[in-house]
Coordinates of C-alpha atoms in Angstrom, one line a residue:
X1 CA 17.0 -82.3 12.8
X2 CA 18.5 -80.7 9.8
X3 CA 20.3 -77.7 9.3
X4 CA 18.6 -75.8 6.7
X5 CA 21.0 -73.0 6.9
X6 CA 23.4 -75.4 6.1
X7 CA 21.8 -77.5 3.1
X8 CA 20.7 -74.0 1.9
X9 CA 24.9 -72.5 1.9
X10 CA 25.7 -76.5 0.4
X11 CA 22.8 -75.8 -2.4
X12 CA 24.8 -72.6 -3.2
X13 CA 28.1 -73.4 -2.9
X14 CA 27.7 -76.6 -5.3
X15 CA 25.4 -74.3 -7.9
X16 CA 28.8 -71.7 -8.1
X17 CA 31.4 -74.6 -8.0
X18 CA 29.3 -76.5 -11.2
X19 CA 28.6 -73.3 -13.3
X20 CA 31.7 -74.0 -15.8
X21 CA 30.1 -77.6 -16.6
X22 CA 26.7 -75.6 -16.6
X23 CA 24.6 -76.7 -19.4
X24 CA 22.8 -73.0 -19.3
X25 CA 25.4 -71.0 -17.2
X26 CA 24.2 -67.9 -15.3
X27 CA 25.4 -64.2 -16.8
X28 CA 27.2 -63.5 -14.3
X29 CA 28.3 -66.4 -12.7
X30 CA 26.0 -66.1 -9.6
X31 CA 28.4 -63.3 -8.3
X32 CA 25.9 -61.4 -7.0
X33 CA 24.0 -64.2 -4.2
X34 CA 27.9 -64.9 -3.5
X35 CA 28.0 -61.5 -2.2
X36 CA 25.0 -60.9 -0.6
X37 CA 24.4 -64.4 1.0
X38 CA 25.8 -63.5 4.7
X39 CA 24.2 -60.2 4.0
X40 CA 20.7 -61.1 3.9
X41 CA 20.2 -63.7 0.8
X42 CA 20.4 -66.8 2.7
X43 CA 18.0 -65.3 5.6
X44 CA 15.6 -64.5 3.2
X45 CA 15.1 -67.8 1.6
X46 CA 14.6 -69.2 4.7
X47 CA 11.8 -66.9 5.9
X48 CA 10.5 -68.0 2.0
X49 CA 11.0 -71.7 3.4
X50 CA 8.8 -71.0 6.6
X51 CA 6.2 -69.5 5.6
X52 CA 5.4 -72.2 3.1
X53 CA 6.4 -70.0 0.0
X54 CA 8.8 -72.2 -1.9
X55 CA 7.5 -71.3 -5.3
X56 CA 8.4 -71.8 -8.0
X57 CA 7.7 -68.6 -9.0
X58 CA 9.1 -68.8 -12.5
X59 CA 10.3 -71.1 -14.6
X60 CA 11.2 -71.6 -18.4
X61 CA 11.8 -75.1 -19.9
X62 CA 14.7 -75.7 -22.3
X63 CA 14.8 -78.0 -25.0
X64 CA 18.2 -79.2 -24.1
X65 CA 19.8 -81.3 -27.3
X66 CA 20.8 -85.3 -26.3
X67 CA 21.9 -85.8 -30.1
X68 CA 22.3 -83.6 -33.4
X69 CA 18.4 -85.0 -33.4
X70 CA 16.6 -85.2 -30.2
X71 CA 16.2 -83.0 -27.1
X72 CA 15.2 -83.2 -23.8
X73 CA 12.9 -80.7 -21.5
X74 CA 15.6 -78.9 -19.5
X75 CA 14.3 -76.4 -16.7
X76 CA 15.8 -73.4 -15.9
X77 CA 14.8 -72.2 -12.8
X78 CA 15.1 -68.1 -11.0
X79 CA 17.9 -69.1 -8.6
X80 CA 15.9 -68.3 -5.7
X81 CA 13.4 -70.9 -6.6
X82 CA 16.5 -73.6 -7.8
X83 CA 18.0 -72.9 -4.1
X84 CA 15.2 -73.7 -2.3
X85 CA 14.5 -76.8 -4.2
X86 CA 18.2 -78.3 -4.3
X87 CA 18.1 -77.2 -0.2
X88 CA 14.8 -79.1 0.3
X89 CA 16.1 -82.0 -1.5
X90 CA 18.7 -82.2 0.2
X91 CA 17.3 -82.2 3.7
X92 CA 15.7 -85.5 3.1
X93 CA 18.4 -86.7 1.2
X94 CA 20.3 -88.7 3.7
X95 CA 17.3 -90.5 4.7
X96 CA 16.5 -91.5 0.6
X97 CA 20.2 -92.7 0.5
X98 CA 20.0 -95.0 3.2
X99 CA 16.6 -96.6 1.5
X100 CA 19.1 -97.5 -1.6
X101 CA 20.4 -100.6 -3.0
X102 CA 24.3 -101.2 -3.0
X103 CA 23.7 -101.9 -7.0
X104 CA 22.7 -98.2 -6.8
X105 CA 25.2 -96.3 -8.6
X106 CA 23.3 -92.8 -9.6
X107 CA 23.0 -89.5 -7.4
X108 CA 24.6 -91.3 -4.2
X109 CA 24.9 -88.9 -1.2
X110 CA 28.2 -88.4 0.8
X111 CA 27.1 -88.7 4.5
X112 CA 30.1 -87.2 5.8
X113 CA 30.0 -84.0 3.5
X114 CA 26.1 -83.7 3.3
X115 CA 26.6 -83.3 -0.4
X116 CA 26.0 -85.5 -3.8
X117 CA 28.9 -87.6 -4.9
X118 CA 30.2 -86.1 -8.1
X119 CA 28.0 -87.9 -11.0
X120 CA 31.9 -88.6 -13.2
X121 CA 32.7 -90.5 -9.6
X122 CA 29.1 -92.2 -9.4
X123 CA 29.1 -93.1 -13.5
X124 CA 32.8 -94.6 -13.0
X125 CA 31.4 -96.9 -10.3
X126 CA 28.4 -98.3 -12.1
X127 CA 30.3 -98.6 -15.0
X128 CA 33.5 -100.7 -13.2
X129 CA 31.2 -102.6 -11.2
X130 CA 29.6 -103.7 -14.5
X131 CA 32.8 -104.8 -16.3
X132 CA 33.9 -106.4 -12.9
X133 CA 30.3 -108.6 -13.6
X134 CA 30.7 -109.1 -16.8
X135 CA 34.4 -110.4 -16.5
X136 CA 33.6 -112.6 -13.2
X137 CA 31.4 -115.1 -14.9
X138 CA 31.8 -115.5 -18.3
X139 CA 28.0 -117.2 -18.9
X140 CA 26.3 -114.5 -17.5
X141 CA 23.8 -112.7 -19.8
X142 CA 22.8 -109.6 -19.3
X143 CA 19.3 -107.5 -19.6
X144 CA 19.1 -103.7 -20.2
X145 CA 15.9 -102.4 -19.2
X146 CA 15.5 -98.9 -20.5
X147 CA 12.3 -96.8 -18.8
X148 CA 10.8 -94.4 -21.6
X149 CA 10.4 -90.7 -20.8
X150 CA 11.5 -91.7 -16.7
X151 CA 11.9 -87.8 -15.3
X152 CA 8.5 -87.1 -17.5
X153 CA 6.5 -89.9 -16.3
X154 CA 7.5 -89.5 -12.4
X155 CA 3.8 -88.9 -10.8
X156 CA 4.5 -86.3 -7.9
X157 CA 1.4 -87.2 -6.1
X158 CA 2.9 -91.0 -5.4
X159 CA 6.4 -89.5 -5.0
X160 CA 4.8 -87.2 -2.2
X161 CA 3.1 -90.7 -0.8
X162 CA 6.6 -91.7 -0.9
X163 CA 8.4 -88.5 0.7
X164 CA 5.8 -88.0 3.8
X165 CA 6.0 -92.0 4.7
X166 CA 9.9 -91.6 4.4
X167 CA 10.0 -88.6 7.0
X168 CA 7.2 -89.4 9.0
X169 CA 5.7 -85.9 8.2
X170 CA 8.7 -83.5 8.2
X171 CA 7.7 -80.2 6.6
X172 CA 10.5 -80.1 4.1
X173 CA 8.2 -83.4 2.2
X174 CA 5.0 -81.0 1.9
X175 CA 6.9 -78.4 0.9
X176 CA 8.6 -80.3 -2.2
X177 CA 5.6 -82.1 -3.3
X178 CA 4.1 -78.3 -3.4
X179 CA 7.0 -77.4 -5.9
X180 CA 6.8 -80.1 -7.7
X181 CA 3.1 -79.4 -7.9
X182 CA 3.3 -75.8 -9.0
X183 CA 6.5 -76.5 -11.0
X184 CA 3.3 -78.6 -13.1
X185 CA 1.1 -76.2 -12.8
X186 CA 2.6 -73.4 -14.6
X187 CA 4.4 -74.9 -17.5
X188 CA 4.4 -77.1 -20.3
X189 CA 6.6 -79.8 -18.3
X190 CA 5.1 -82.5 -15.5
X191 CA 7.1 -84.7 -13.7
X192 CA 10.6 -84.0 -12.3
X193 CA 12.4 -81.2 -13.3
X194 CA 15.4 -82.0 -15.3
X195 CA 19.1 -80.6 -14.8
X196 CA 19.5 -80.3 -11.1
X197 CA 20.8 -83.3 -9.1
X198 CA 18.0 -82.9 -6.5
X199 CA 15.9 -84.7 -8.8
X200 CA 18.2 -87.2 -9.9
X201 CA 17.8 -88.1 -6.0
X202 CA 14.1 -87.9 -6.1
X203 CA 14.3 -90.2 -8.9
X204 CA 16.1 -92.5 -7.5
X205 CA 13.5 -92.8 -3.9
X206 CA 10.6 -93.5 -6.7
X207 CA 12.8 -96.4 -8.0
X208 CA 13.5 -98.1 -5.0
X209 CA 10.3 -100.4 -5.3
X210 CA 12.5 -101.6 -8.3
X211 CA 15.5 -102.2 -6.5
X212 CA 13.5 -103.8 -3.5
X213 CA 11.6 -106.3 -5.9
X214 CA 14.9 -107.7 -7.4
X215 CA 16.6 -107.2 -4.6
X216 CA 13.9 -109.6 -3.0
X217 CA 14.2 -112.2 -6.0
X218 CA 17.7 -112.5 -5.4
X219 CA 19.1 -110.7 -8.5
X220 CA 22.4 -109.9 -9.6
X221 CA 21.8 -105.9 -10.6
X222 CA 22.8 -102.2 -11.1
X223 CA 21.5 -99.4 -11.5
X224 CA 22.2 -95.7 -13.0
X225 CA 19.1 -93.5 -13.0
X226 CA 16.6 -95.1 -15.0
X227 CA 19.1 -97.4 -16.9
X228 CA 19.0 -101.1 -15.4
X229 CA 21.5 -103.9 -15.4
X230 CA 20.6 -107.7 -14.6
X231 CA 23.1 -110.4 -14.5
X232 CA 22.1 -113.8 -14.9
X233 CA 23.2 -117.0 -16.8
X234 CA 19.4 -118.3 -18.3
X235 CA 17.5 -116.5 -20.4
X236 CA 14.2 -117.3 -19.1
X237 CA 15.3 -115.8 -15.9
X238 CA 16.0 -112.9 -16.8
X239 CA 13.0 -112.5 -19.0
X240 CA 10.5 -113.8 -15.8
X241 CA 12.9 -110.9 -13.9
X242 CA 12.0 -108.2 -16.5
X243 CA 8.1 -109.1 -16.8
X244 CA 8.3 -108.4 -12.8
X245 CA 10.4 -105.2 -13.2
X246 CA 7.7 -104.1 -15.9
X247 CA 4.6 -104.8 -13.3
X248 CA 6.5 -102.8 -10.7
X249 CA 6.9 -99.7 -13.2
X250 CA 3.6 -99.7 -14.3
X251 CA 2.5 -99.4 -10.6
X252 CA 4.3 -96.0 -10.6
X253 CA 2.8 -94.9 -13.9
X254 CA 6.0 -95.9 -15.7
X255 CA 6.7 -97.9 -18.7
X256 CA 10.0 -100.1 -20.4
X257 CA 11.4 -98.1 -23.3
X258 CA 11.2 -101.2 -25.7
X259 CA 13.6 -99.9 -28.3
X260 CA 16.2 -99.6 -25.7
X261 CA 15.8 -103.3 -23.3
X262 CA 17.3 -105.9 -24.8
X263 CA 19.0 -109.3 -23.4
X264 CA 22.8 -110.2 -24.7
X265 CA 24.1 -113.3 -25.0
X266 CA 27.6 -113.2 -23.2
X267 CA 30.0 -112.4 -25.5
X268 CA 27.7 -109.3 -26.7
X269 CA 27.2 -108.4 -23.6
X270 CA 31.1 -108.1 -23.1
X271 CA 31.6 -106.2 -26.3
X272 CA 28.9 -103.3 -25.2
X273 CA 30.3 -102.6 -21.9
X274 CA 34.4 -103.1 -22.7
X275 CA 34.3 -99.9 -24.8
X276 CA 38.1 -101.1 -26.3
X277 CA 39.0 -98.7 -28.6
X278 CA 38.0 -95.7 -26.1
X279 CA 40.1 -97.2 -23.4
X280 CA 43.1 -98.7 -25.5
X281 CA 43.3 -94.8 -26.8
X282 CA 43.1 -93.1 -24.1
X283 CA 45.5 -95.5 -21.9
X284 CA 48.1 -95.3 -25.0
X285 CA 48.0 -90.9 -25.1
X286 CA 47.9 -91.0 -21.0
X287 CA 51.5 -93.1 -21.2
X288 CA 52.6 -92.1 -24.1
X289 CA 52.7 -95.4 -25.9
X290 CA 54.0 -95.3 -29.2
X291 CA 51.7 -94.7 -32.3
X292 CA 49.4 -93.0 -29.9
X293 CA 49.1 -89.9 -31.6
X294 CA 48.5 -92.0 -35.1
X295 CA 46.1 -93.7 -34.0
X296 CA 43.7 -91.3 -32.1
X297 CA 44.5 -88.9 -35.5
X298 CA 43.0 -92.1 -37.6
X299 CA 40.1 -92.3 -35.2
X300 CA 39.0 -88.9 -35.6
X301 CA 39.6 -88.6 -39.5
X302 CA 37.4 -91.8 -39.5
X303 CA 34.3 -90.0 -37.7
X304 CA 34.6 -86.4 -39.6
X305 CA 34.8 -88.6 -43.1
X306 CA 31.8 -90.5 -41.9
X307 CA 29.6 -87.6 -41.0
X308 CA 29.7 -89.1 -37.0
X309 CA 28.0 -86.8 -34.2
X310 CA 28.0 -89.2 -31.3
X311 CA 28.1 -87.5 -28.0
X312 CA 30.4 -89.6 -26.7
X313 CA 32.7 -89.9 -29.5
X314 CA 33.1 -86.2 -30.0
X315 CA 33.8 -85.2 -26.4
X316 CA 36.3 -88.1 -26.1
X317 CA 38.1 -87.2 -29.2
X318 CA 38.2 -83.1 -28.8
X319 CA 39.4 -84.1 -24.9
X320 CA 42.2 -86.7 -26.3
X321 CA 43.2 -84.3 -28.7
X322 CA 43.6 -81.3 -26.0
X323 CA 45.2 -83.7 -24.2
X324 CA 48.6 -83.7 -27.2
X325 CA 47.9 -80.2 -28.1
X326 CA 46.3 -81.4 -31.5
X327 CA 44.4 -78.3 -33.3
X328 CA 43.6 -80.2 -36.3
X329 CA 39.5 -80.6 -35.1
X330 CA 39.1 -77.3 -34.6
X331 CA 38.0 -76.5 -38.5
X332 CA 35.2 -79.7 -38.3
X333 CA 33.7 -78.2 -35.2
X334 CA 33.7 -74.6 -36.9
X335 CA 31.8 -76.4 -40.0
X336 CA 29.8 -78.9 -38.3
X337 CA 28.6 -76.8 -35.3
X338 CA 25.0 -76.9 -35.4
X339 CA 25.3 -80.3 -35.5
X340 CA 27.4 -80.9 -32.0
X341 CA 24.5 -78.3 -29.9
X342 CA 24.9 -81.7 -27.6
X343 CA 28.4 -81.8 -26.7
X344 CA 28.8 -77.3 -27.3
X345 CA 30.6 -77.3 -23.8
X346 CA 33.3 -79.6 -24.8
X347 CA 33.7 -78.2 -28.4
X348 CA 33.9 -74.6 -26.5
X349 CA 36.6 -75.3 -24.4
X350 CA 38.4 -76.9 -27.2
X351 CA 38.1 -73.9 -29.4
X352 CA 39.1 -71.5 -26.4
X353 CA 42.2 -73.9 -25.9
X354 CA 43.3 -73.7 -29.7
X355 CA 45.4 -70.4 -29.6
X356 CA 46.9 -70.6 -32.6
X357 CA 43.7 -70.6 -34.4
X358 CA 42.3 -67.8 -33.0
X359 CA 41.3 -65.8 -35.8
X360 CA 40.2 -68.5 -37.6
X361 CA 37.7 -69.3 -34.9
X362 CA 36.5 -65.7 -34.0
X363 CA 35.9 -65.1 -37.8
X364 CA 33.7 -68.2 -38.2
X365 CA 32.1 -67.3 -34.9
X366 CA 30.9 -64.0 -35.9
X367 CA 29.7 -65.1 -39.5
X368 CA 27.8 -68.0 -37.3
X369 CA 25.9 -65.1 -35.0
X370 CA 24.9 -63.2 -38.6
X371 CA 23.6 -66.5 -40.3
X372 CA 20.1 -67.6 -40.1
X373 CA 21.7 -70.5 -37.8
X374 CA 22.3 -68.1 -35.2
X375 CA 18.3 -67.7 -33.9
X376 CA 17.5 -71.5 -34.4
X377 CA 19.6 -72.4 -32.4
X378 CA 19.9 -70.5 -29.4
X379 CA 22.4 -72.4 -26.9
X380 CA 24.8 -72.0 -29.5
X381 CA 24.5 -68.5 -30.1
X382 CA 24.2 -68.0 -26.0
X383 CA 28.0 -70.3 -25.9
X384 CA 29.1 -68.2 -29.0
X385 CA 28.2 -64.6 -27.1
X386 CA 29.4 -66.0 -24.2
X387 CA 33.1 -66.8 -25.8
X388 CA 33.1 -63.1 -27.1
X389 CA 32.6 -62.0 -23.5
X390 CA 35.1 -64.2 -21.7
X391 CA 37.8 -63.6 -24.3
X392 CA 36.9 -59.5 -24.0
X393 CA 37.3 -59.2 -27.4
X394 CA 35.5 -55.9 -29.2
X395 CA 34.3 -56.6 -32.7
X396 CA 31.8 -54.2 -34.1
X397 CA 30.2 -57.2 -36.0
X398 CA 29.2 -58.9 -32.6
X399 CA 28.1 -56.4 -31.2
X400 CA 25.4 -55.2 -34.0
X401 CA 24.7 -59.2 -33.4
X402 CA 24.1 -58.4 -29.9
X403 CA 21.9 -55.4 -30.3
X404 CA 19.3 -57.7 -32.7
X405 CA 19.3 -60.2 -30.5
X406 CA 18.9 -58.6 -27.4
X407 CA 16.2 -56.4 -29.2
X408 CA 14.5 -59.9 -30.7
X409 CA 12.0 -60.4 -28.0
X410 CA 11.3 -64.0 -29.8
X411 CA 14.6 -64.7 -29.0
X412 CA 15.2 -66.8 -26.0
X413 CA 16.0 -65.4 -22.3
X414 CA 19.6 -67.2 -21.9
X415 CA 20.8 -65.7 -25.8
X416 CA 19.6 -62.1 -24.7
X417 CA 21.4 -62.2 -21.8
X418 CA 24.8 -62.2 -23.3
X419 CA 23.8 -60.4 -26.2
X420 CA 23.6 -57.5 -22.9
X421 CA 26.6 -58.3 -21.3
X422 CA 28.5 -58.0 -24.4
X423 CA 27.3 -55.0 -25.5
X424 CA 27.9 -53.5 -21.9
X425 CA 31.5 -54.3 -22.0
X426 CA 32.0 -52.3 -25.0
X427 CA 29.4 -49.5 -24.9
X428 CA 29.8 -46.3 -25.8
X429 CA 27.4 -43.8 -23.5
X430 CA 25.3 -43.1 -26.5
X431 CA 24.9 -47.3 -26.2
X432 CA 24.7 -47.2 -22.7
X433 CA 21.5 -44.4 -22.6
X434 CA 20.2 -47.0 -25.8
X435 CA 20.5 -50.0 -22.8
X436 CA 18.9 -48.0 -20.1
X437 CA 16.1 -47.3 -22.6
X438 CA 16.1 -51.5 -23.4
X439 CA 16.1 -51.9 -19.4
X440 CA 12.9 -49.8 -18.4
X441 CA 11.1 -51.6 -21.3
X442 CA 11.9 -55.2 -20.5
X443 CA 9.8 -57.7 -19.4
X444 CA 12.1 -60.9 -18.8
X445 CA 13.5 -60.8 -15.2
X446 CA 16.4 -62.5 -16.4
X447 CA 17.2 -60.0 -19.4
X448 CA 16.5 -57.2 -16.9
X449 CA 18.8 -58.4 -14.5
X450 CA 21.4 -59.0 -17.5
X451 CA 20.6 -55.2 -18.6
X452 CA 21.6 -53.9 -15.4
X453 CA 24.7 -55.8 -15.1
X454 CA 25.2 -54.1 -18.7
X455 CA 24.4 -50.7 -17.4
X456 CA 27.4 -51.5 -14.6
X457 CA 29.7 -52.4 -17.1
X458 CA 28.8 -49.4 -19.4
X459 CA 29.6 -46.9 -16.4
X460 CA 26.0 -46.0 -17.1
X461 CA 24.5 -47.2 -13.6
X462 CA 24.4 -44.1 -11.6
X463 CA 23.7 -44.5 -7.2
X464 CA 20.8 -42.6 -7.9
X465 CA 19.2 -44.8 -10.2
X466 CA 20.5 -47.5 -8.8
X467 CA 18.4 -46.6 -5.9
X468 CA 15.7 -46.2 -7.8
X469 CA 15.6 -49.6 -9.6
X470 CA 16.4 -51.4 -6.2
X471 CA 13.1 -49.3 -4.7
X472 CA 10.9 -49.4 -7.5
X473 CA 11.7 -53.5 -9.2
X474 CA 10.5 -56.2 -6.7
X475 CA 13.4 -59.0 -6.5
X476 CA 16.5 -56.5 -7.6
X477 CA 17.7 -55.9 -4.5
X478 CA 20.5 -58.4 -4.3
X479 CA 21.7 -57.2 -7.4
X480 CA 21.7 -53.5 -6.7
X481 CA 23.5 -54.2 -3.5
X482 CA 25.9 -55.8 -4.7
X483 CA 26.6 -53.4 -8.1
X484 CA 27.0 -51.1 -5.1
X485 CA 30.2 -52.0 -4.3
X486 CA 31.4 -51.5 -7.4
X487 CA 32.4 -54.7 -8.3
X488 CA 35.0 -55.3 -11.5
X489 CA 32.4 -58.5 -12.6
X490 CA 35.0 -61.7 -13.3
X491 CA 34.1 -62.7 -17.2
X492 CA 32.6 -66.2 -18.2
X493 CA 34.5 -69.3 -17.5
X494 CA 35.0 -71.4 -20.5
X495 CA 36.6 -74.3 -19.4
X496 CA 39.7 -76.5 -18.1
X497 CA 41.6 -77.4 -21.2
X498 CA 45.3 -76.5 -21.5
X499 CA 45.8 -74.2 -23.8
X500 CA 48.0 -74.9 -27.3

């Protein structure tokens, strides 16, 4: 049997230890179920757990950029409701890892530590083990099958067919097929949630029909996620190999993404998986070869002439450039940032590392939150508010930014939040009786728990009201026990880069 208690501290101790890398980070880092989870937190989402009440209660869906163009449905779950479902997950998780293909490389779970390996260590194995193909025979061609819309197009009713035959009618099966269910039911979003890694290992249960079938016709492949590899020397094959793999998806209500399967000839094959210039540069800076410097400057002066945005190429150039303490990108992410919303985390930490730019970055920052940019696009302005907070610096201009956007009830939940925080590290009491007013008119549980963080900060959050809120606000106990303590909350974390 499992130990829920355990999978349930695991759930939480991985959601703290990832909220840096957080694509939506919490307002307070999560401080609060850190502190309360020997003291009744964990105990109470297991009674949730056993009587069957495994929600989700809320959820809002994020449209999460994966270019300067295109997004993807990212959910946000309360973190009550993401515990449970990371916990569940992962109580069934050893079971769906020990269905899986070696040529598996996505969301593999560590048996030893009853945890997921870290995705950088799984996407470094699928992506060796391919170049180790690729090199080994130099007449193998290779097919890219591509599924469109996978995490969308998941039907939970045949994933809970697959979870209740995998555990031979364990409760924890029902209970995810239920959240999945509900998690349906009350938004604009079906299929598997997107952003926690309990669905990555979901996904990758629904796929093993996949694996099994090319497993069975003896072919040569890997797999990350929905991304598909096959290695084989005749065309025709691969393409008899690929009709199969198609009749397989469609049996799962899934379809091939033609725009992205292809089949390459060898030598193209070679060139899309040997990315040379990425790992000649990075090799050269890392040993300080000479001309290193020169040439990753060149590189990046070629993709800010050209107008480039690609993902990859901007979070490997800002991290090269960290790396030899190089500030000359900060002025093209301060220009271009509405267009880099898909790689914010990296720019972030790069501008946060950049100390002799400082003022150059906070001015542009704060003319950013009073453009119309600010409001259309909101994970920008949430990372912009959020680098005012963790850098504690008071500028009247941000905070009159804060007070419309907290007060902009259009605005989204995650902006609002740190448009309160902010505000309560700098509030006078006249600002602080203004946030109390903000607080017992809200609506958002989120912005209300944000608000009285804010009131904490302000010196505005009296034991007697505190009492009160925790009494009278379903769900606030947590917080108000641990604002009870008096806590000096830490600030946001903005990232590992070296500062220069």
């Amino acid at each position: 049997m499992v130990d829920l208690s355990g999978r349930l501290t695991k759930a939480k101790d991985l959601l703290i230890a990832g909220e840096s890398e957080s694509e939506v980070p919490d307002v307070i880092g999560y401080q609060d179920v850190r502190h309360q989870w020997e003291r009744g937190y964990r105990e109470m989402l297991e009674r949730a757990i056993a009587d069957g009440a495994c929600g989700p209660d809320s959820t809002s869906i994020i449209d999460f950029p994966k270019t300067d163009l295109t997004v993807r449905p990212l959910a946000r779950f309360s973190t009550r409701d993401r515990l449970i479902y990371d916990a569940l997950v992962f109580t069934v998780a050893d079971e769906i890892d020990r269905q899986l293909h070696p040529g598996v490389s996505s969301y593999r779970w560590n048996h030893h530590k009853g945890e997921p390996i870290r995705w950088w260590t799984n996407w470094t194995s699928y992506r060796t083990k391919s170049l180790q193909a690729i090199r080994s025979d130099t007449s193998l061609r290779v097919a890219y099958l591509d599924i469109a819309a996978f995490y969308e197009h998941i039907d939970v009713a045949i994933l809970g067919d697959d979870l209740e035959a995998l555990s031979g009618g364990h409760r924890a099966a029902g209970h995810i097929t239920n959240f999945l269910s509900r998690f349906q039911t009350i938004n604009h979003a079906w299929g598997l949630p997107q952003g926690p890694d309990a669905s990555g290992i979901l996904a990758n249960l629904y796929l093993a029909p996949v694996d099994s079938y090319l497993a069975r016709n003896s072919a040569r492949f890997l797999r990350y996620s929905d991304d598909i590899k096959v290695f084989h020397p005749d065309w025709s094959e691969l393409r008899d190999l690929f009709l199969g793999v198609n009749s397989q998806l469609r049996s799962r209500r899934l379809s091939i993404s033609s725009s992205k399967t292809t089949i390459l000839d060898p030598q193209d094959a070679r060139e899309r998986e040997t990315d040379i210039r990425h790992d000649s540069l990075a090799g050269a800076i890392k040993y300080g070869r000479p001309r290193a410097r020169e040439n990753l400057v060149s590189y990046f002066e070629r993709i800010a002439k050209e107008g480039e945005f690609n993902g990859n190429q901007v979070r490997f150039v800002l991290g090269q450039l960290s790396r030899i303490r190089d500030d000359r990108a900060v002025g093209w992410c301060l220009d271009n940032l509405i267009r880099l919303p898909h790689a914010i985390t990296h720019v972030f930490k790069y501008l946060n590392a950049a100390k002799s730019r400082t003022f150059e970055v906070e001015s542009a920052l704060v003319d950013f939150l009073h453009s119309s940019h600010s409001a259309a696009h909101p994970l920008i302005e949430q990372r912009v508010l959020r680098y005012f907070t963790a850098m504690d610096i008071k500028e009247e201009r941000v905070k009159e930014a804060a007070w419309a956007i907290l007060g902009d009830r259009n605005r989204v939940d995650y902006a609002r939040e740190f448009a309160a925080r902010y505000i309560g590290e700098h509030a006078s009491v006249a600002e602080a009786q203004m946030l109390r007013h903000r607080f017992e008119g809200e609506n958002d549980a989120a912005v209300r728990r944000a608000l009285l963080v804010s009131l904490h900060e302000a010196g505005y959050l009296t034991t007697r009201y505190r009492n009160e809120v925790e009494a009278s606000i379903p769900g606030m106990k947590w917080l108000c026990n641990f604002l009870a303590t008096s806590p000096a909350i830490r600030p946001p974390q903005i990232g590992p880069y070296a500062y220069f």
